[in-house]
Coordinates of C-alpha atoms in Angstrom, one line a residue:
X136 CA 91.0 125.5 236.3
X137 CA 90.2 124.1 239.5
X138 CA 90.9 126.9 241.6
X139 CA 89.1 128.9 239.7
X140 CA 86.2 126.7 239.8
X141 CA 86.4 127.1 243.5
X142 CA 86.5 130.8 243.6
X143 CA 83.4 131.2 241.7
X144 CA 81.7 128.6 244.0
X145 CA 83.3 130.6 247.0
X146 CA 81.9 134.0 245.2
X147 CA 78.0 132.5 244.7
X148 CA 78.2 131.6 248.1
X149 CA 78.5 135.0 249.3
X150 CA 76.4 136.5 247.0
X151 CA 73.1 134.0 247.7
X152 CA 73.1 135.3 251.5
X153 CA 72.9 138.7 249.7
X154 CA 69.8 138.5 247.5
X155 CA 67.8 136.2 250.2
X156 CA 68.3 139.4 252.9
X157 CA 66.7 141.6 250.0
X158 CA 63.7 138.9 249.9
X159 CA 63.6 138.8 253.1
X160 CA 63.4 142.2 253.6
X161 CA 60.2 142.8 251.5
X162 CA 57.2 143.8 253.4
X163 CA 55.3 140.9 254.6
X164 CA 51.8 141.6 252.5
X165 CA 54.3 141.3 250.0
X166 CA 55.9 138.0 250.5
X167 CA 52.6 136.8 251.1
X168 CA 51.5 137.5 247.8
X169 CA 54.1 136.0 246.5
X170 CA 53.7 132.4 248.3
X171 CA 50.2 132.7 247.8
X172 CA 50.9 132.6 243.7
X173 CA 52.8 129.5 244.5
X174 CA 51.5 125.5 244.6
X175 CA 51.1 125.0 248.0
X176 CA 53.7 122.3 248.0
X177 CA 56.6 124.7 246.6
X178 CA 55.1 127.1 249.3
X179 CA 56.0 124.4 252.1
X180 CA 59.3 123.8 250.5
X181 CA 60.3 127.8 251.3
X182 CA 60.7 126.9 254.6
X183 CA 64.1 125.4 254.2
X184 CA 65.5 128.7 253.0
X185 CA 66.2 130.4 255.6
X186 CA 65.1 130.8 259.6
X187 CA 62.8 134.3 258.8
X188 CA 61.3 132.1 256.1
X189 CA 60.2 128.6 258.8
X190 CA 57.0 129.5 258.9
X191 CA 56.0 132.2 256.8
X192 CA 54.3 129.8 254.2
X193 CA 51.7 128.8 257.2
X194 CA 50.4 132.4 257.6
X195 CA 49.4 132.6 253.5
X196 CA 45.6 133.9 253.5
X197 CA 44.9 131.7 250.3
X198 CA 45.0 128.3 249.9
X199 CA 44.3 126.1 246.8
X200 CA 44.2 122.5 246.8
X201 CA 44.1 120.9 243.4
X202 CA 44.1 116.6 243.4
X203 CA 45.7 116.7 240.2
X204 CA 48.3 118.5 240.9
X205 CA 49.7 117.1 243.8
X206 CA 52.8 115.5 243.5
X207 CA 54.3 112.7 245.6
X208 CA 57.4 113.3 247.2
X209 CA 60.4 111.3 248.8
X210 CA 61.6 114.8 249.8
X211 CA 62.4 115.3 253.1
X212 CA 61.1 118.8 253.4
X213 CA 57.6 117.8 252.1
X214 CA 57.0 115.1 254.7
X215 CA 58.3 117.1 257.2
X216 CA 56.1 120.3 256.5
X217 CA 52.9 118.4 254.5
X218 CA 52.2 115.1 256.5
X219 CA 51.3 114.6 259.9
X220 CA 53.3 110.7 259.9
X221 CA 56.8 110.8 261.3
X222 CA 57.9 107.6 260.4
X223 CA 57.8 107.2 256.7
X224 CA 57.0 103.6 256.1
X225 CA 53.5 104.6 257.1
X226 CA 53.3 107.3 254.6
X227 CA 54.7 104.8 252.1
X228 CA 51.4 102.7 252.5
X229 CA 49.0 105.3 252.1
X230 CA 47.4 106.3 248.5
X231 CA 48.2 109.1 246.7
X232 CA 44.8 110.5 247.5
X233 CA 45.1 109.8 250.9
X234 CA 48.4 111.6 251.1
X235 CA 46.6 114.3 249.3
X236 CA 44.0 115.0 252.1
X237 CA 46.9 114.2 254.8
X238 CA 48.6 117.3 253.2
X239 CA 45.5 119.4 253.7
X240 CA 44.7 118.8 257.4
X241 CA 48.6 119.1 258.2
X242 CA 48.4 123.0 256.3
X243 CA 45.2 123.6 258.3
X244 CA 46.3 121.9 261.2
X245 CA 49.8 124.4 261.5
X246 CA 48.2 127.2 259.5
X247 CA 48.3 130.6 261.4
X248 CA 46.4 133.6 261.3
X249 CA 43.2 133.8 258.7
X250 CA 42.2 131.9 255.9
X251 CA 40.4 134.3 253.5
X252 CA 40.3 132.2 250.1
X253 CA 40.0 128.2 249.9
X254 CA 40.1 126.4 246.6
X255 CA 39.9 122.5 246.6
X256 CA 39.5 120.8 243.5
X257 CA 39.2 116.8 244.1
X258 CA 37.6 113.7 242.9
X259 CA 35.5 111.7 246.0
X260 CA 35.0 108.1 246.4
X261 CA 32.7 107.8 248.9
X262 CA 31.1 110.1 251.5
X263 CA 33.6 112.5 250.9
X264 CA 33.3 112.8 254.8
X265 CA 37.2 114.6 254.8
X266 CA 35.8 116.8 252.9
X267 CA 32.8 117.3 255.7
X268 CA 35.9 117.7 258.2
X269 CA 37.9 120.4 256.0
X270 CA 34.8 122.8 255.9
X271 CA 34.0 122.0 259.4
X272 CA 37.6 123.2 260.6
X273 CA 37.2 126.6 257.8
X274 CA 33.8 127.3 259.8
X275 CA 35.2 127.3 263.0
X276 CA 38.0 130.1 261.9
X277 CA 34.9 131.9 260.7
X278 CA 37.4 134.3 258.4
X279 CA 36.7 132.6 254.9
X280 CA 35.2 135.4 252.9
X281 CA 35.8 133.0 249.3
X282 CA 35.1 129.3 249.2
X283 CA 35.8 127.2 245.9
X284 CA 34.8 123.3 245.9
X285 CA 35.3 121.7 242.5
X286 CA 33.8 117.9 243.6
X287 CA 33.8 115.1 241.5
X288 CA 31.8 112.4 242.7
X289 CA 31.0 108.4 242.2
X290 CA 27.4 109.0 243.2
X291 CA 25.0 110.1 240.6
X292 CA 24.2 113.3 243.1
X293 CA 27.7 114.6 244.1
X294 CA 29.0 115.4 247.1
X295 CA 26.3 116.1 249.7
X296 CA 26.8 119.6 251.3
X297 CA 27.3 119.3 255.2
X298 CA 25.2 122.3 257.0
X299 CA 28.2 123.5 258.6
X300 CA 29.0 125.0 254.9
X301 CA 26.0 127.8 256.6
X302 CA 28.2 128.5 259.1
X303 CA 31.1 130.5 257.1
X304 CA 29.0 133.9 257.9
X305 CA 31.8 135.8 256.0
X306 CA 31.7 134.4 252.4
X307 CA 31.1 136.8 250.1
X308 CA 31.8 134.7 247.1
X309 CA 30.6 131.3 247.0
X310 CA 31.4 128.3 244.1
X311 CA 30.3 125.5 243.9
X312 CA 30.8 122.6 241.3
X313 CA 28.7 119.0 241.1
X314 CA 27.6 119.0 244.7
X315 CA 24.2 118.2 246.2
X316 CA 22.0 120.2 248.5
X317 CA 19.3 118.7 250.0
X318 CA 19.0 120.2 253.6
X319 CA 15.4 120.8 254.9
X320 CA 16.1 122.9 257.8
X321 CA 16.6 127.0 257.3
X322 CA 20.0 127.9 256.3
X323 CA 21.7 131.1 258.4
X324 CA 22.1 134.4 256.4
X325 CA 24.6 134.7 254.5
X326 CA 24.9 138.1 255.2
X327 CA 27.8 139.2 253.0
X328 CA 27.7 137.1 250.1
X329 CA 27.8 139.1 246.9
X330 CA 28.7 136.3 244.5
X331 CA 27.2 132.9 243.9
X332 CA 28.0 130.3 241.4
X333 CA 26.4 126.9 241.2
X334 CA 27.2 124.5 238.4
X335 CA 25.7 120.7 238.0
X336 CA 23.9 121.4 241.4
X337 CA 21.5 118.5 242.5
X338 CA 18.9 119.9 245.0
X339 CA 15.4 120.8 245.8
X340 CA 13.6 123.7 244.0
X341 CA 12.4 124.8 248.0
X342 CA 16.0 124.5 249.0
X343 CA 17.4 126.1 246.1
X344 CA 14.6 129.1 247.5
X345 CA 15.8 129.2 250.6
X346 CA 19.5 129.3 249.4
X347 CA 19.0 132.3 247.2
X348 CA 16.9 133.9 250.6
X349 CA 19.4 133.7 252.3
X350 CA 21.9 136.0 250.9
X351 CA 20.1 139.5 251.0
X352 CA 23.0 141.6 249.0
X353 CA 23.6 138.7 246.3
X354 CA 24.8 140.8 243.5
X355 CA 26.5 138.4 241.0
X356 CA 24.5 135.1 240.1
X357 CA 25.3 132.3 237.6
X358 CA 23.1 128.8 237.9
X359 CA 24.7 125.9 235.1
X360 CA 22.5 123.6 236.8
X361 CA 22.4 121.5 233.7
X362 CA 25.0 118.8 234.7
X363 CA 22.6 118.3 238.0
X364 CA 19.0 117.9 238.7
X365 CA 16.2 120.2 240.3
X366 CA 14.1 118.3 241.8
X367 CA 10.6 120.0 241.5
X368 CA 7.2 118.7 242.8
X369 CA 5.3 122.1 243.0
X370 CA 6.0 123.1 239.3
X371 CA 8.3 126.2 240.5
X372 CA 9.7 128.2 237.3
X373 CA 13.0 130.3 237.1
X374 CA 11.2 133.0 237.7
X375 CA 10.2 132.6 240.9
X376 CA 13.5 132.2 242.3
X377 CA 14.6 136.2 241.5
X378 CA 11.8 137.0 244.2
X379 CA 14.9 135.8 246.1
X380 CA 17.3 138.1 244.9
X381 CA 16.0 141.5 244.7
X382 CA 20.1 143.4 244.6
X383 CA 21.1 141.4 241.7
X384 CA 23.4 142.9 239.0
X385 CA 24.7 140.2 236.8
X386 CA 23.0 137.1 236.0
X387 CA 24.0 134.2 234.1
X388 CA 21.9 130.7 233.5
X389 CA 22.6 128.0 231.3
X390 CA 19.8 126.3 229.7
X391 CA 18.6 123.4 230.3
X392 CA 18.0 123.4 233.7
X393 CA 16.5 120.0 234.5
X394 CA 13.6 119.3 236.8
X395 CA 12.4 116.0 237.6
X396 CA 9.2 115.3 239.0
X397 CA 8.1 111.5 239.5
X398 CA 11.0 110.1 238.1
X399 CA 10.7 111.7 234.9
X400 CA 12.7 113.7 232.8
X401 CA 11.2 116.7 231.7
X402 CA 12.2 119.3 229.0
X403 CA 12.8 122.7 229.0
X404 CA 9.5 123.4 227.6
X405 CA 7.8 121.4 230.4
X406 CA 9.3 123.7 233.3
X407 CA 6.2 125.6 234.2
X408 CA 4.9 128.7 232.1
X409 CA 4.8 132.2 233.6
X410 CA 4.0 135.5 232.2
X411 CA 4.4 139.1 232.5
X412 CA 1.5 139.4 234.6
X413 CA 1.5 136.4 236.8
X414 CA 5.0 138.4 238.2
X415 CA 3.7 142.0 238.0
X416 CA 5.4 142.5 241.8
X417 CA 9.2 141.4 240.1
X418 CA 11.1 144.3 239.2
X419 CA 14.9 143.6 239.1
X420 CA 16.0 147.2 240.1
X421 CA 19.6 146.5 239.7
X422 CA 20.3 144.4 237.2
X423 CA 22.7 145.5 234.2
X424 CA 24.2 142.7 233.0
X425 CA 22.6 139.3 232.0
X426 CA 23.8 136.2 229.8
X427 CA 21.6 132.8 228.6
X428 CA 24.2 130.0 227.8
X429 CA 23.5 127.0 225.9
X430 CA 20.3 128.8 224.5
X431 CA 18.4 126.8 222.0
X432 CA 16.0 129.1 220.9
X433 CA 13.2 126.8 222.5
X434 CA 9.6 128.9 223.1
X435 CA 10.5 129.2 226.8
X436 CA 13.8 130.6 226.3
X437 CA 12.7 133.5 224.2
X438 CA 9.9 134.4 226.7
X439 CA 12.6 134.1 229.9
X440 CA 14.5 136.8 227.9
X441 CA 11.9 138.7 227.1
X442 CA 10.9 138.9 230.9
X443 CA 14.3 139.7 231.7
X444 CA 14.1 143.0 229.3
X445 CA 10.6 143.8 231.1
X446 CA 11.5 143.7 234.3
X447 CA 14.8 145.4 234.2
X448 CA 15.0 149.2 234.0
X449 CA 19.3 149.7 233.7
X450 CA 19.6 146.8 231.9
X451 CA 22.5 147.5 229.4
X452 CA 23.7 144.1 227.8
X453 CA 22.0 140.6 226.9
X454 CA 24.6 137.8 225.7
X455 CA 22.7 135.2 224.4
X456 CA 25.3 131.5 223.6
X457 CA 23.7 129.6 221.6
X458 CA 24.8 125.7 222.4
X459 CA 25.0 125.3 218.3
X460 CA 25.9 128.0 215.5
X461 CA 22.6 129.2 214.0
X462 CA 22.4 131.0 210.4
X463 CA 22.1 134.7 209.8
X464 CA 18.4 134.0 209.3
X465 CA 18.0 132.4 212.7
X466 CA 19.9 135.1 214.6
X467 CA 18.5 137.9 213.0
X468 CA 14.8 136.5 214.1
X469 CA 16.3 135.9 217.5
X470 CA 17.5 139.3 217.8
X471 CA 14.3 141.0 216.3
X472 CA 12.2 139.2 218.4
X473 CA 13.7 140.0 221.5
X474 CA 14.3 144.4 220.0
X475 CA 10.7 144.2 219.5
X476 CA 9.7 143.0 222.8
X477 CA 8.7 145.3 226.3
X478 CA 11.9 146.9 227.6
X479 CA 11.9 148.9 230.9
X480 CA 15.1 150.1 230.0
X481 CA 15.1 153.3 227.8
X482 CA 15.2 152.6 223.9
X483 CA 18.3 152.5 222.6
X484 CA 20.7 151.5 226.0
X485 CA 20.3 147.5 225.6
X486 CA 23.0 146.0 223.5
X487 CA 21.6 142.3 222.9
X488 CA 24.0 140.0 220.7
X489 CA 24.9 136.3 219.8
X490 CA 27.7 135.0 220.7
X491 CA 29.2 132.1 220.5
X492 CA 29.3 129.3 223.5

């Protein structure tokens, strides 16, 4: 039994070199597709496989950080490759969220070659001035082309945006989760940013403007501004902001989006009224697709649809989530009232329905 034991020992052996030369003999777009479906951490640990596979895991185009997910390690490989402290009783003393962001600025520290995706999903304390660091560092590559910051902050606004986020001239997809805006200075074009998402966002309603100016061939919108505030002195509607976005295709808002003027919270009803005429020069060309979320069948929601049917000639769907289940009655008023209204879209090529949130 025992020398059979170490024959098939003997046999694996041989075989292992085998199927690693077949890996590593894949074409390198495909390898790096493969890391890049991997946690960043088993990514690292690659490189003790073989000398073609050292560094491969530092050229991987997309990186996602997730706090959550990060393990702490007393492997050798993982302080080696993921943390930039030699000696380990130093790493011993930091926190696990501190080892976290050490992980992040040793990746972008020995990264090579582009960066085109970044995902970080983390909770902040403070500042979140690492953060402030990490997009600084992504805006000097200038190669970033999607950005994805998941923020939870202490502070009631979120994480404050730095201005150097206006410097990553290549997004063209841009998400961004409980963070604050508040910049007063003009923000540089982002010139190829098709897709915009911005949930629990605490900002200005003029720097919200400026934002949406600022990408000229925006085609994909969704604002969940519910979970943040808008703060609003000049009694700006929703409407006002698609002056903004004349390219748009699909468009997504979640209701209620709260303003706050003199310290007070104000309803949906209370956001400013507009009608057809008073935006007779709005004509959203492009748009095909568009969904209300958390609807309540409030006054002002009903009209924002109906404006959206008015001033869109190929619109071919409306999703309407309600953010409770209404009864057949309710829906089928709902749905009447919005069939019956002005549609620049020829009869019949508007699917609206209910669905559910």
């Amino acid at each position: 039994m025992r020398r059979r034991y170490t024959y098939q020992k003997c046999q694996s052996q041989q075989e292992y070199p085998n199927k690693m030369d077949r890996i590593s003999k894949l074409p390198l777009g495909i390898i790096e597709t493969i890391l890049c479906l991997l946690p960043i951490q088993e990514a690292a640990r690659t490189s003790i496989l073989s000398r073609e596979w050292r560094y491969l895991w530092t050229k991987i185009p997309n990186l996602v950080f997730i706090e959550k997910e990060f393990q702490v390690s007393t492997d050798q490989t993982d302080r080696a490759e993921l943390s930039l402290y030699n000696k380990p009783s130093k790493r011993r003393k930091m926190s696990k969220k501190s080892k976290f962001i050490d992980a992040i600025y040793q990746v972008l520290l020995i990264h090579e070659g582009p960066i085109h995706e970044f995902t970080l999903d983390m909770q902040v304390d403070d500042s979140g001035v690492e953060i402030d660091h990490i997009l600084l560092h992504l805006s000097k590559k200038n190669t970033l082309k999607m950005l994805n910051l998941d923020i939870i902050g202490d502070g009631y606004e979120g994480y404050v945006l730095p201005i150097s986020l206006f410097s990553l001239h290549q997004l063209t997809e841009l998400y961004l989760n409980d963070c604050a805006l508040f910049h007063e200075r003009p923000f540089t074009e982002f010139s190829c940013l098709t897709t915009l998402y911005l949930n629990g966002l605490s900002t200005y309603d003029t720097t919200l403007l400026r934002l949406l100016s600022s990408c000229p061939v925006l085609k994909r919108l969704m604002l969940y501004c519910d979970g943040g505030t808008i703060s609003d002195s000049r009694r700006t509607t929703i409407v006002d902001l698609f002056k903004c976005v004349p390219m748009i295709e699909f468009l997504s808002v979640r209701f209620f989006i709260v303003t706050m003027y003199e310290d007070y919270w104000l309803d949906e009803d209370e956001m400013g009224a507009y009608t057809l005429e008073d935006y007779s020069d709005i004509m959203l060309e492009h748009l095909n697709e568009f969904h209300i979320l958390n609807y309540r069948d409030a006054e002002d929601e009903l009209d924002f649809g109906k404006f959206i049917l008015a001033k869109s000639p190929v619109l071919k769907k409306v999703g309407i989530f309600p953010c409770v289940k209404f009864d057949e009655e309710e829906e089928s008023k709902i749905l009447k009232s919005l069939s019956l209204s002005p549609c620049a879209a020829p009869v019949g090529e508007v699917v609206i329905h209910l669905e559910p949130n």
